[in-house]
Tab-separated table of C-alpha atoms and ligand atoms in Angstrom:
chain	number	residue	atom	x	y	z
A	1	UNK	CA	-45.833	-20.882	-28.629
A	2	UNK	CA	-42.134	-20.698	-27.708
A	3	UNK	CA	-39.252	-22.813	-29.066
A	4	UNK	CA	-39.425	-26.536	-28.304
A	5	UNK	CA	-36.462	-27.738	-26.208
A	6	UNK	CA	-34.707	-31.049	-26.704
A	7	UNK	CA	-35.930	-33.360	-23.955
A	8	UNK	CA	-33.437	-34.007	-21.171
A	9	UNK	CA	-30.829	-31.429	-22.157
A	10	UNK	CA	-29.634	-29.606	-19.068
A	11	UNK	CA	-32.852	-30.055	-17.107
A	12	UNK	CA	-31.237	-31.174	-13.852
A	13	UNK	CA	-28.746	-28.350	-13.989
A	14	UNK	CA	-31.419	-25.754	-14.611
A	15	UNK	CA	-33.589	-27.119	-11.828
A	16	UNK	CA	-30.708	-26.925	-9.321
A	17	UNK	CA	-29.870	-23.454	-10.562
A	18	UNK	CA	-33.421	-22.223	-10.214
A	19	UNK	CA	-33.733	-23.812	-6.734
A	20	UNK	CA	-30.579	-21.982	-5.685
A	21	UNK	CA	-31.992	-18.801	-7.122
A	22	UNK	CA	-35.277	-19.363	-5.320
A	23	UNK	CA	-33.415	-19.895	-2.022
A	24	UNK	CA	-31.365	-16.769	-2.594
A	25	UNK	CA	-34.536	-14.853	-3.384
A	26	UNK	CA	-36.226	-16.094	-0.221
A	27	UNK	CA	-33.150	-15.221	1.879
A	28	UNK	CA	-33.030	-11.818	0.237
A	29	UNK	CA	-36.715	-11.287	0.971
A	30	UNK	CA	-36.269	-12.294	4.615
A	31	UNK	CA	-33.298	-9.931	4.941
A	32	UNK	CA	-35.205	-7.114	3.267
A	33	UNK	CA	-38.340	-7.727	5.283
A	34	UNK	CA	-36.434	-7.887	8.589
A	35	UNK	CA	-34.622	-4.664	7.622
A	36	UNK	CA	-38.002	-3.179	6.887
A	37	UNK	CA	-39.390	-4.350	10.233
A	38	UNK	CA	-36.434	-2.707	12.026
A	39	UNK	CA	-37.035	0.424	9.980
A	40	UNK	CA	-40.737	0.348	10.923
A	41	UNK	CA	-39.802	0.236	14.604
A	42	UNK	CA	-37.509	3.235	14.055
A	43	UNK	CA	-40.213	5.170	12.188
A	44	UNK	CA	-42.693	4.517	15.002
A	45	UNK	CA	-40.117	5.524	17.620
A	46	UNK	CA	-39.279	8.737	15.788
A	47	UNK	CA	-42.991	9.541	15.397
A	48	UNK	CA	-43.384	9.026	19.150
A	49	UNK	CA	-40.384	11.328	19.844
A	50	UNK	CA	-41.923	14.168	17.842
A	51	UNK	CA	-45.499	13.445	19.009
A	52	UNK	CA	-45.473	16.347	21.476
A	53	UNK	CA	-44.493	18.784	18.717
A	54	UNK	CA	-47.104	17.316	16.364
A	55	UNK	CA	-49.703	17.790	19.133
A	56	UNK	CA	-48.521	21.366	19.682
A	57	UNK	CA	-48.987	22.144	15.983
A	58	UNK	CA	-52.372	20.436	16.042
A	59	UNK	CA	-53.512	22.490	19.058
A	60	UNK	CA	-52.321	25.741	17.462
A	61	UNK	CA	-54.317	24.934	14.295
A	62	UNK	CA	-57.301	23.848	16.395
A	63	UNK	CA	-57.309	27.127	18.340
A	64	UNK	CA	-57.480	29.198	15.150
A	65	UNK	CA	-59.759	27.293	12.774
A	66	UNK	CA	-60.333	28.672	9.284
A	67	UNK	CA	-63.095	27.694	6.862
A	68	UNK	CA	-63.083	27.240	3.083
A	69	UNK	CA	-60.368	27.762	0.513
A	70	UNK	CA	-58.594	30.690	2.141
A	71	UNK	CA	-56.767	29.609	5.305
A	72	UNK	CA	-53.861	32.059	5.593
A	73	UNK	CA	-53.091	31.441	9.280
A	74	UNK	CA	-53.179	27.670	8.891
A	75	UNK	CA	-50.975	27.948	5.821
A	76	UNK	CA	-48.456	30.018	7.822
A	77	UNK	CA	-48.378	27.384	10.566
A	78	UNK	CA	-47.723	24.628	8.018
A	79	UNK	CA	-44.971	26.638	6.318
A	80	UNK	CA	-43.354	27.278	9.710
A	81	UNK	CA	-43.517	23.560	10.563
A	82	UNK	CA	-41.836	22.650	7.238
A	83	UNK	CA	-39.231	25.397	7.508
A	84	UNK	CA	-35.671	24.085	7.221
A	85	UNK	CA	-36.677	20.733	5.708
A	86	UNK	CA	-35.182	19.820	2.310
A	87	UNK	CA	-38.462	20.363	0.444
A	88	UNK	CA	-39.495	22.202	-2.711
A	89	UNK	CA	-42.434	24.228	-1.463
A	90	UNK	CA	-45.071	26.031	-3.478
A	91	UNK	CA	-48.290	27.666	-2.370
A	92	UNK	CA	-51.603	27.876	-4.187
A	93	UNK	CA	-52.693	30.802	-6.353
A	94	UNK	CA	-56.459	30.604	-5.958
A	95	UNK	CA	-56.409	28.909	-2.560
A	96	UNK	CA	-54.062	28.776	0.426
A	97	UNK	CA	-52.697	25.313	-0.289
A	98	UNK	CA	-49.156	24.109	0.388
A	99	UNK	CA	-47.473	21.608	-1.917
A	100	UNK	CA	-44.146	20.240	-0.718
A	101	UNK	CA	-41.969	17.925	-2.793
A	102	UNK	CA	-39.281	15.755	-1.217
A	103	UNK	CA	-36.866	14.434	-3.851
A	104	UNK	CA	-34.881	11.373	-2.927
A	105	UNK	CA	-33.052	9.184	-5.419
A	106	UNK	CA	-34.415	7.946	-8.741
A	107	UNK	CA	-37.726	6.172	-8.413
A	108	UNK	CA	-41.459	6.677	-8.526
A	109	UNK	CA	-43.574	9.454	-7.017
A	110	UNK	CA	-46.047	8.947	-4.165
A	111	UNK	CA	-48.554	11.541	-2.964
A	112	UNK	CA	-49.707	11.962	0.654
A	113	UNK	CA	-52.641	14.233	1.387
A	114	UNK	CA	-53.853	16.027	4.503
A	115	UNK	CA	-56.734	18.505	4.520
A	116	UNK	CA	-56.574	21.684	6.612
A	117	UNK	CA	-60.011	23.333	6.801
A	118	UNK	CA	-62.513	23.672	9.651
A	119	UNK	CA	-66.320	23.805	9.794
A	120	UNK	CA	-68.893	26.505	10.646
A	121	UNK	CA	-69.619	24.905	14.024
A	122	UNK	CA	-69.504	26.635	17.436
A	123	UNK	CA	-67.228	24.425	19.558
A	124	UNK	CA	-68.626	23.159	22.870
A	125	UNK	CA	-65.858	20.760	23.952
A	126	UNK	CA	-64.271	23.003	26.640
A	127	UNK	CA	-60.871	21.562	25.688
A	128	UNK	CA	-57.920	23.704	26.812
A	129	UNK	CA	-57.065	24.261	23.135
A	130	UNK	CA	-60.691	24.767	22.016
A	131	UNK	CA	-61.442	27.155	19.149
A	132	UNK	CA	-60.914	30.826	19.935
A	133	UNK	CA	-62.790	31.796	16.763
A	134	UNK	CA	-66.559	32.127	17.267
A	135	UNK	CA	-68.563	29.907	14.960
A	136	UNK	CA	-65.595	27.930	13.604
A	137	UNK	CA	-64.302	24.580	14.785
A	138	UNK	CA	-62.064	21.747	13.657
A	139	UNK	CA	-64.964	19.348	14.154
A	140	UNK	CA	-63.809	16.921	11.445
A	141	UNK	CA	-60.269	16.462	12.768
A	142	UNK	CA	-58.505	18.065	9.794
A	143	UNK	CA	-56.190	19.750	12.335
A	144	UNK	CA	-54.863	16.244	13.107
A	145	UNK	CA	-54.390	15.416	9.408
A	146	UNK	CA	-52.377	18.602	8.825
A	147	UNK	CA	-50.176	18.056	11.879
A	148	UNK	CA	-49.610	14.355	11.074
A	149	UNK	CA	-48.663	15.139	7.472
A	150	UNK	CA	-46.194	17.797	8.665
A	151	UNK	CA	-44.784	15.169	11.060
A	152	UNK	CA	-44.426	12.668	8.205
A	153	UNK	CA	-42.626	15.318	6.141
A	154	UNK	CA	-40.077	15.562	8.953
A	155	UNK	CA	-39.584	11.802	9.276
A	156	UNK	CA	-39.233	11.343	5.519
A	157	UNK	CA	-36.965	14.384	5.102
A	158	UNK	CA	-34.524	12.753	7.529
A	159	UNK	CA	-34.411	9.809	5.077
A	160	UNK	CA	-33.981	11.900	1.927
A	161	UNK	CA	-30.575	10.389	1.088
A	162	UNK	CA	-31.864	6.821	0.969
A	163	UNK	CA	-35.390	7.565	-0.292
A	164	UNK	CA	-35.987	5.534	-3.503
A	165	UNK	CA	-38.180	8.165	-5.164
A	166	UNK	CA	-40.125	11.342	-4.534
A	167	UNK	CA	-42.937	12.277	-2.155
A	168	UNK	CA	-45.532	15.010	-2.750
A	169	UNK	CA	-47.117	16.369	0.444
A	170	UNK	CA	-50.516	17.847	-0.410
A	171	UNK	CA	-51.779	20.250	2.284
A	172	UNK	CA	-55.273	21.016	1.103
A	173	UNK	CA	-57.821	23.690	2.065
A	174	UNK	CA	-61.545	23.522	1.392
A	175	UNK	CA	-62.439	19.850	1.807
A	176	UNK	CA	-65.756	20.637	3.490
A	177	UNK	CA	-67.814	21.450	0.403
A	178	UNK	CA	-65.327	23.650	-1.503
A	179	UNK	CA	-63.691	20.942	-3.644
A	180	UNK	CA	-60.233	22.133	-2.590
A	181	UNK	CA	-58.676	18.944	-3.973
A	182	UNK	CA	-60.074	19.708	-7.433
A	183	UNK	CA	-58.657	23.244	-7.246
A	184	UNK	CA	-55.233	21.860	-6.277
A	185	UNK	CA	-55.383	19.364	-9.161
A	186	UNK	CA	-56.235	22.232	-11.531
A	187	UNK	CA	-53.227	24.127	-10.155
A	188	UNK	CA	-50.986	21.137	-10.881
A	189	UNK	CA	-50.472	19.270	-7.594
A	190	UNK	CA	-50.373	15.909	-9.406
A	191	UNK	CA	-47.549	17.174	-11.627
A	192	UNK	CA	-45.648	18.947	-8.842
A	193	UNK	CA	-42.791	16.410	-8.972
A	194	UNK	CA	-42.587	16.177	-12.768
A	195	UNK	CA	-43.751	12.578	-13.065
A	196	UNK	CA	-47.268	11.662	-12.002
A	197	UNK	CA	-47.624	9.823	-8.686
A	198	UNK	CA	-47.946	6.045	-8.946
A	199	UNK	CA	-50.041	6.063	-5.782
A	200	UNK	CA	-51.869	8.514	-3.494
A	201	UNK	CA	-52.927	8.037	0.118
A	202	UNK	CA	-55.220	10.006	2.403
A	203	UNK	CA	-55.903	9.548	6.114
A	204	UNK	CA	-59.018	10.593	8.039
A	205	UNK	CA	-59.606	10.488	11.773
A	206	UNK	CA	-62.951	9.614	13.275
A	207	UNK	CA	-64.165	10.620	16.740
A	208	UNK	CA	-66.461	7.612	17.054
A	209	UNK	CA	-67.137	4.096	15.731
A	210	UNK	CA	-63.485	2.994	15.669
A	211	UNK	CA	-61.503	2.607	18.914
A	212	UNK	CA	-58.516	4.927	19.208
A	213	UNK	CA	-55.623	3.698	17.075
A	214	UNK	CA	-57.696	1.329	14.906
A	215	UNK	CA	-57.213	1.725	11.144
A	216	UNK	CA	-59.922	0.852	8.657
A	217	UNK	CA	-60.018	0.691	4.885
A	218	UNK	CA	-61.547	-1.409	2.104
A	219	UNK	CA	-61.104	-2.042	-1.614
A	220	UNK	CA	-63.559	-0.340	-3.982
A	221	UNK	CA	-66.069	2.269	-2.815
A	222	UNK	CA	-64.828	3.754	0.477
A	223	UNK	CA	-67.073	6.829	0.688
A	224	UNK	CA	-70.184	7.948	-1.153
A	225	UNK	CA	-70.631	10.423	-3.958
A	226	UNK	CA	-72.418	13.520	-2.648
A	227	UNK	CA	-74.497	15.677	-4.966
A	228	UNK	CA	-76.881	18.545	-4.282
A	229	UNK	CA	-80.444	18.871	-5.539
A	230	UNK	CA	-81.980	22.357	-5.531
A	231	UNK	CA	-85.731	22.416	-6.164
A	232	UNK	CA	-87.930	25.438	-6.797
A	233	UNK	CA	-91.675	24.842	-7.082
A	234	UNK	CA	-93.516	27.725	-8.731
A	235	UNK	CA	-97.235	28.208	-8.117
A	236	UNK	CA	-99.454	31.246	-7.714
A	237	UNK	CA	-99.941	32.925	-4.377
A	238	UNK	CA	-103.228	34.047	-2.878
A	239	UNK	CA	-105.509	34.059	0.162
A	240	UNK	CA	-105.163	30.946	2.276
A	241	UNK	CA	-108.965	30.706	2.690
A	242	UNK	CA	-109.531	30.179	-1.064
A	243	UNK	CA	-106.735	27.834	-2.188
A	244	UNK	CA	-108.693	26.811	-5.301
A	245	UNK	CA	-108.179	30.352	-6.625
A	246	UNK	CA	-104.394	30.075	-6.164
A	247	UNK	CA	-101.827	27.409	-7.094
A	248	UNK	CA	-100.359	26.350	-3.754
A	249	UNK	CA	-96.714	25.192	-4.077
A	250	UNK	CA	-96.432	23.906	-0.463
A	251	UNK	CA	-98.410	20.613	-0.627
A	252	UNK	CA	-96.836	19.911	-4.016
A	253	UNK	CA	-93.330	20.417	-2.632
A	254	UNK	CA	-94.235	18.192	0.357
A	255	UNK	CA	-95.396	15.508	-2.058
A	256	UNK	CA	-92.034	15.749	-3.832
A	257	UNK	CA	-90.169	15.228	-0.539
A	258	UNK	CA	-92.033	12.002	0.201
A	259	UNK	CA	-91.957	10.878	-3.447
A	260	UNK	CA	-88.171	11.159	-3.398
A	261	UNK	CA	-88.086	8.629	-0.543
A	262	UNK	CA	-90.291	6.270	-2.586
A	263	UNK	CA	-87.974	6.790	-5.550
A	264	UNK	CA	-85.017	5.647	-3.435
A	265	UNK	CA	-86.641	2.316	-2.629
A	266	UNK	CA	-88.450	1.666	-5.956
A	267	UNK	CA	-85.908	2.745	-8.571
A	268	UNK	CA	-82.601	1.652	-7.080
A	269	UNK	CA	-81.090	-1.755	-6.448
A	270	UNK	CA	-81.064	-2.490	-2.730
A	271	UNK	CA	-77.474	-3.754	-3.132
A	272	UNK	CA	-76.358	-0.494	-4.767
A	273	UNK	CA	-78.212	1.848	-2.448
A	274	UNK	CA	-78.693	5.604	-2.541
A	275	UNK	CA	-79.622	8.103	0.166
A	276	UNK	CA	-81.648	11.278	-0.423
A	277	UNK	CA	-82.144	13.629	2.506
A	278	UNK	CA	-83.985	16.937	2.267
A	279	UNK	CA	-82.099	19.135	4.699
A	280	UNK	CA	-83.653	22.511	3.980
A	281	UNK	CA	-87.261	23.436	3.101
A	282	UNK	CA	-88.582	26.985	2.795
A	283	UNK	CA	-91.911	28.494	1.794
A	284	UNK	CA	-94.203	31.291	2.799
A	285	UNK	CA	-94.325	33.934	5.492
A	286	UNK	CA	-97.439	33.411	7.602
A	287	UNK	CA	-100.482	31.174	8.081
A	288	UNK	CA	-103.034	32.956	5.912
A	289	UNK	CA	-101.033	33.642	2.759
A	290	UNK	CA	-100.338	31.113	0.022
A	291	UNK	CA	-96.860	31.887	-1.324
A	292	UNK	CA	-95.787	31.902	-4.954
A	293	UNK	CA	-92.886	29.539	-4.390
A	294	UNK	CA	-91.532	26.727	-2.269
A	295	UNK	CA	-87.886	25.727	-2.348
A	296	UNK	CA	-85.951	22.844	-0.888
A	297	UNK	CA	-82.428	21.453	-0.880
A	298	UNK	CA	-81.462	17.796	-0.714
A	299	UNK	CA	-78.237	15.829	-0.640
A	300	UNK	CA	-78.001	12.660	-2.735
A	301	UNK	CA	-75.479	9.951	-1.831
A	302	UNK	CA	-74.553	7.045	-4.086
A	303	UNK	CA	-71.808	4.423	-4.333
A	304	UNK	CA	-71.540	3.697	-8.050
A	305	UNK	CA	-71.374	5.720	-11.226
A	306	UNK	CA	-74.493	3.896	-12.483
A	307	UNK	CA	-76.613	4.961	-9.520
A	308	UNK	CA	-75.189	8.459	-9.580
A	309	UNK	CA	-76.044	8.945	-13.271
A	310	UNK	CA	-79.477	7.477	-12.683
A	311	UNK	CA	-80.132	9.901	-9.809
A	312	UNK	CA	-79.188	12.847	-12.012
A	313	UNK	CA	-81.707	11.634	-14.576
A	314	UNK	CA	-84.713	10.450	-12.550
A	315	UNK	CA	-84.817	13.067	-9.769
A	316	UNK	CA	-85.438	16.108	-12.031
A	317	UNK	CA	-87.899	13.981	-14.045
A	318	UNK	CA	-89.942	13.057	-10.944
A	319	UNK	CA	-89.979	16.647	-9.670
A	320	UNK	CA	-91.133	17.959	-13.043
A	321	UNK	CA	-93.875	15.321	-13.408
A	322	UNK	CA	-95.312	15.927	-9.920
A	323	UNK	CA	-95.454	19.669	-10.543
A	324	UNK	CA	-97.116	19.111	-13.917
A	325	UNK	CA	-99.672	16.764	-12.355
A	326	UNK	CA	-100.825	19.623	-10.145
A	327	UNK	CA	-100.685	22.297	-12.841
A	328	UNK	CA	-97.562	23.934	-11.418
A	329	UNK	CA	-94.004	24.161	-12.672
A	330	UNK	CA	-90.829	23.166	-10.918
A	331	UNK	CA	-87.136	23.305	-11.531
A	332	UNK	CA	-84.715	20.735	-10.108
A	333	UNK	CA	-81.015	21.405	-10.465
A	334	UNK	CA	-78.895	18.307	-9.895
A	335	UNK	CA	-75.386	19.574	-9.138
A	336	UNK	CA	-72.579	17.012	-9.115
A	337	UNK	CA	-70.341	17.699	-6.128
A	338	UNK	CA	-67.966	14.952	-4.899
A	339	UNK	CA	-67.583	11.646	-6.787
A	340	UNK	CA	-67.476	8.237	-5.099
A	341	UNK	CA	-64.155	7.790	-3.255
A	342	UNK	CA	-62.910	4.572	-4.828
A	343	UNK	CA	-59.937	2.763	-3.319
A	344	UNK	CA	-57.846	0.891	-5.848
A	345	UNK	CA	-57.963	-2.849	-5.010
A	346	UNK	CA	-54.188	-3.326	-5.018
A	347	UNK	CA	-53.485	-0.077	-3.152
A	348	UNK	CA	-56.120	-0.840	-0.487
A	349	UNK	CA	-54.524	-4.278	-0.023
A	350	UNK	CA	-51.095	-2.620	0.177
A	351	UNK	CA	-52.352	-0.124	2.796
A	352	UNK	CA	-53.847	-2.989	4.842
A	353	UNK	CA	-50.570	-4.947	4.594
A	354	UNK	CA	-48.616	-1.877	5.669
A	355	UNK	CA	-50.889	-1.349	8.692
A	356	UNK	CA	-50.495	-5.015	9.695
A	357	UNK	CA	-46.709	-4.956	9.231
A	358	UNK	CA	-46.142	-1.684	11.075
A	359	UNK	CA	-48.726	-1.884	13.877
A	360	UNK	CA	-49.840	-5.540	13.992
A	361	UNK	CA	-52.810	-7.252	12.332
A	362	UNK	CA	-55.104	-6.455	15.273
A	363	UNK	CA	-54.780	-2.728	14.558
A	364	UNK	CA	-56.476	-2.872	11.154
A	365	UNK	CA	-59.923	-3.871	9.988
A	366	UNK	CA	-61.419	-4.219	6.558
A	367	UNK	CA	-64.526	-2.051	6.605
A	368	UNK	CA	-67.551	-4.133	5.654
A	369	UNK	CA	-69.386	-1.222	4.041
A	370	UNK	CA	-68.437	2.134	2.570
A	371	UNK	CA	-69.248	5.242	4.609
A	372	UNK	CA	-72.093	7.512	3.482
A	373	UNK	CA	-69.921	10.574	4.026
A	374	UNK	CA	-68.048	12.020	1.047
A	375	UNK	CA	-64.532	13.256	0.362
A	376	UNK	CA	-62.956	15.404	-2.295
A	377	UNK	CA	-59.887	13.129	-2.163
A	378	UNK	CA	-62.121	11.246	-4.625
A	379	UNK	CA	-60.923	13.704	-7.307
A	380	UNK	CA	-57.319	12.585	-6.674
A	381	UNK	CA	-58.322	8.906	-6.735
A	382	UNK	CA	-60.089	9.435	-10.080
A	383	UNK	CA	-56.648	10.139	-11.561
A	384	UNK	CA	-54.178	8.241	-9.360
A	385	UNK	CA	-54.683	4.767	-7.860
A	386	UNK	CA	-54.575	4.926	-4.113
A	387	UNK	CA	-56.351	4.367	-0.847
A	388	UNK	CA	-58.172	6.362	1.794
A	389	UNK	CA	-57.740	5.086	5.338
A	390	UNK	CA	-59.785	5.890	8.447
A	391	UNK	CA	-58.089	6.137	11.848
A	392	UNK	CA	-59.959	5.916	15.154
A	393	UNK	CA	-59.228	8.885	17.442
A	394	UNK	CA	-61.996	8.388	19.962
A	395	UNK	CA	-60.805	9.819	23.310
A	396	UNK	CA	-59.766	7.364	26.032
A	397	UNK	CA	-62.615	6.541	28.389
A	398	UNK	CA	-65.379	7.183	25.851
A	399	UNK	CA	-67.394	4.527	24.058
A	400	UNK	CA	-66.716	4.663	20.298
A	401	UNK	CA	-70.327	3.652	19.643
A	402	UNK	CA	-71.836	6.617	21.498
A	403	UNK	CA	-69.092	9.280	21.267
A	404	UNK	CA	-70.111	12.487	19.422
A	405	UNK	CA	-69.566	12.140	15.685
A	406	UNK	CA	-67.301	14.161	13.408
A	407	UNK	CA	-68.982	17.549	12.708
A	408	UNK	CA	-70.581	17.629	16.187
A	409	UNK	CA	-69.854	20.670	18.379
A	410	UNK	CA	-68.791	18.108	20.997
A	411	UNK	CA	-66.526	15.984	18.770
A	412	UNK	CA	-63.121	15.345	20.329
A	413	UNK	CA	-60.122	13.580	18.819
A	414	UNK	CA	-57.393	12.075	20.966
A	415	UNK	CA	-53.810	13.245	20.507
A	416	UNK	CA	-52.866	9.593	21.097
A	417	UNK	CA	-53.659	8.925	17.415
A	418	UNK	CA	-51.137	11.496	16.151
A	419	UNK	CA	-47.917	9.466	16.315
A	420	UNK	CA	-49.461	6.438	14.623
A	421	UNK	CA	-51.076	8.514	11.876
A	422	UNK	CA	-47.715	10.183	11.256
A	423	UNK	CA	-45.944	6.812	11.153
A	424	UNK	CA	-48.527	5.391	8.754
A	425	UNK	CA	-48.196	8.305	6.325
A	426	UNK	CA	-44.401	7.851	6.375
A	427	UNK	CA	-44.531	4.060	6.046
A	428	UNK	CA	-47.028	4.135	3.163
A	429	UNK	CA	-44.609	6.353	1.253
A	430	UNK	CA	-41.463	4.409	2.218
A	431	UNK	CA	-42.887	0.990	1.403
A	432	UNK	CA	-44.648	2.062	-1.773
A	433	UNK	CA	-41.511	3.767	-3.124
A	434	UNK	CA	-39.461	0.672	-2.249
A	435	UNK	CA	-41.831	-1.425	-4.332
A	436	UNK	CA	-41.029	0.732	-7.345
B	1	ZN	ZN1	-66.034	16.546	7.542
B	2	ZN	ZN1	-63.191	15.501	6.964
């Protein structure tokens, strides 16, 4: 309890004083917010001015897609795009990442991330800038992320003198299954500016579902955790005509596949769902030989740490028990890959506010559900509060509900999204730094 004041003494005076202060504060806020609105218009205009160059960079990256952690040509293109900007640039040791630090005045650190890698997909879009590399394609739109982040680095570099803090630009290889973000964290990206970032933001384009230019985010789980289950069922091979003299692993492995689907519905809360999909199944060589082994691979998706831990426990148990029931043995390796991508509540609200302020409320939606895809930006969000935002890039004239999805050989992403993605990256940093 604080000190007790004498009743009446100076109350009126204080009240007037605090009302004046409140009015001043409101006026100040209006001035600041109108300055910020003018600034937002300028940022959007500047993004539109450089949109053709951002598209050119995007097309160059798209034409020469590279897969995995080693993307030397993409890295060169990024370094060329950043050349001449007032940035402290370092490149990865074990992967071809680019970390660029823009130091403004005193203030906090904010991290912006764009991933750079392509997929092992043979492009079928027939776009003029389609992949010239057989079997590789930017089918997840990471070429857009890289180009937009380079664009944001330009817009923010032009504001270096008045920037109230520092921005880390994280150009990341190996998102598609190589945990490139984790490698960059291990190499120190979160400490690249000295102080740790107070917030981190990632953007991802989608070729369907959202109309072009529509942003979408949500507090809490934004994307699933993705883990891999590798199962080997060991039996005893023999002649297919006398299965009782062998130990056939195929029907047992098939039973495991269906039992896993039962497990999903019987062991997990319907409001904290999981997905298990067996995507690869191999056994045997021909019709009249029982093989020694059957193997299959499954992906497991979950949206909470509880469900994820439970999966890691009950899946190997079920596999082992089914094998034992048939007198066989089995091994199930549950490998943790990407954690749940969890948006910080306050940072997701801040990202939504920024979208509404910069582009208008009609340009943002709060996603009702998380996506079942996964992201290694989750490793960044495990250590730094932040938000992951989706951006519709469905080409004009196509229906977002039926357009080919990300990862399809036919997926196309409209350049029209580039300027707005660039402006959002820049505005997230500007507004978050201004908040202190
Ligand atoms: Zn992808
Ligand atoms: Zn992606």
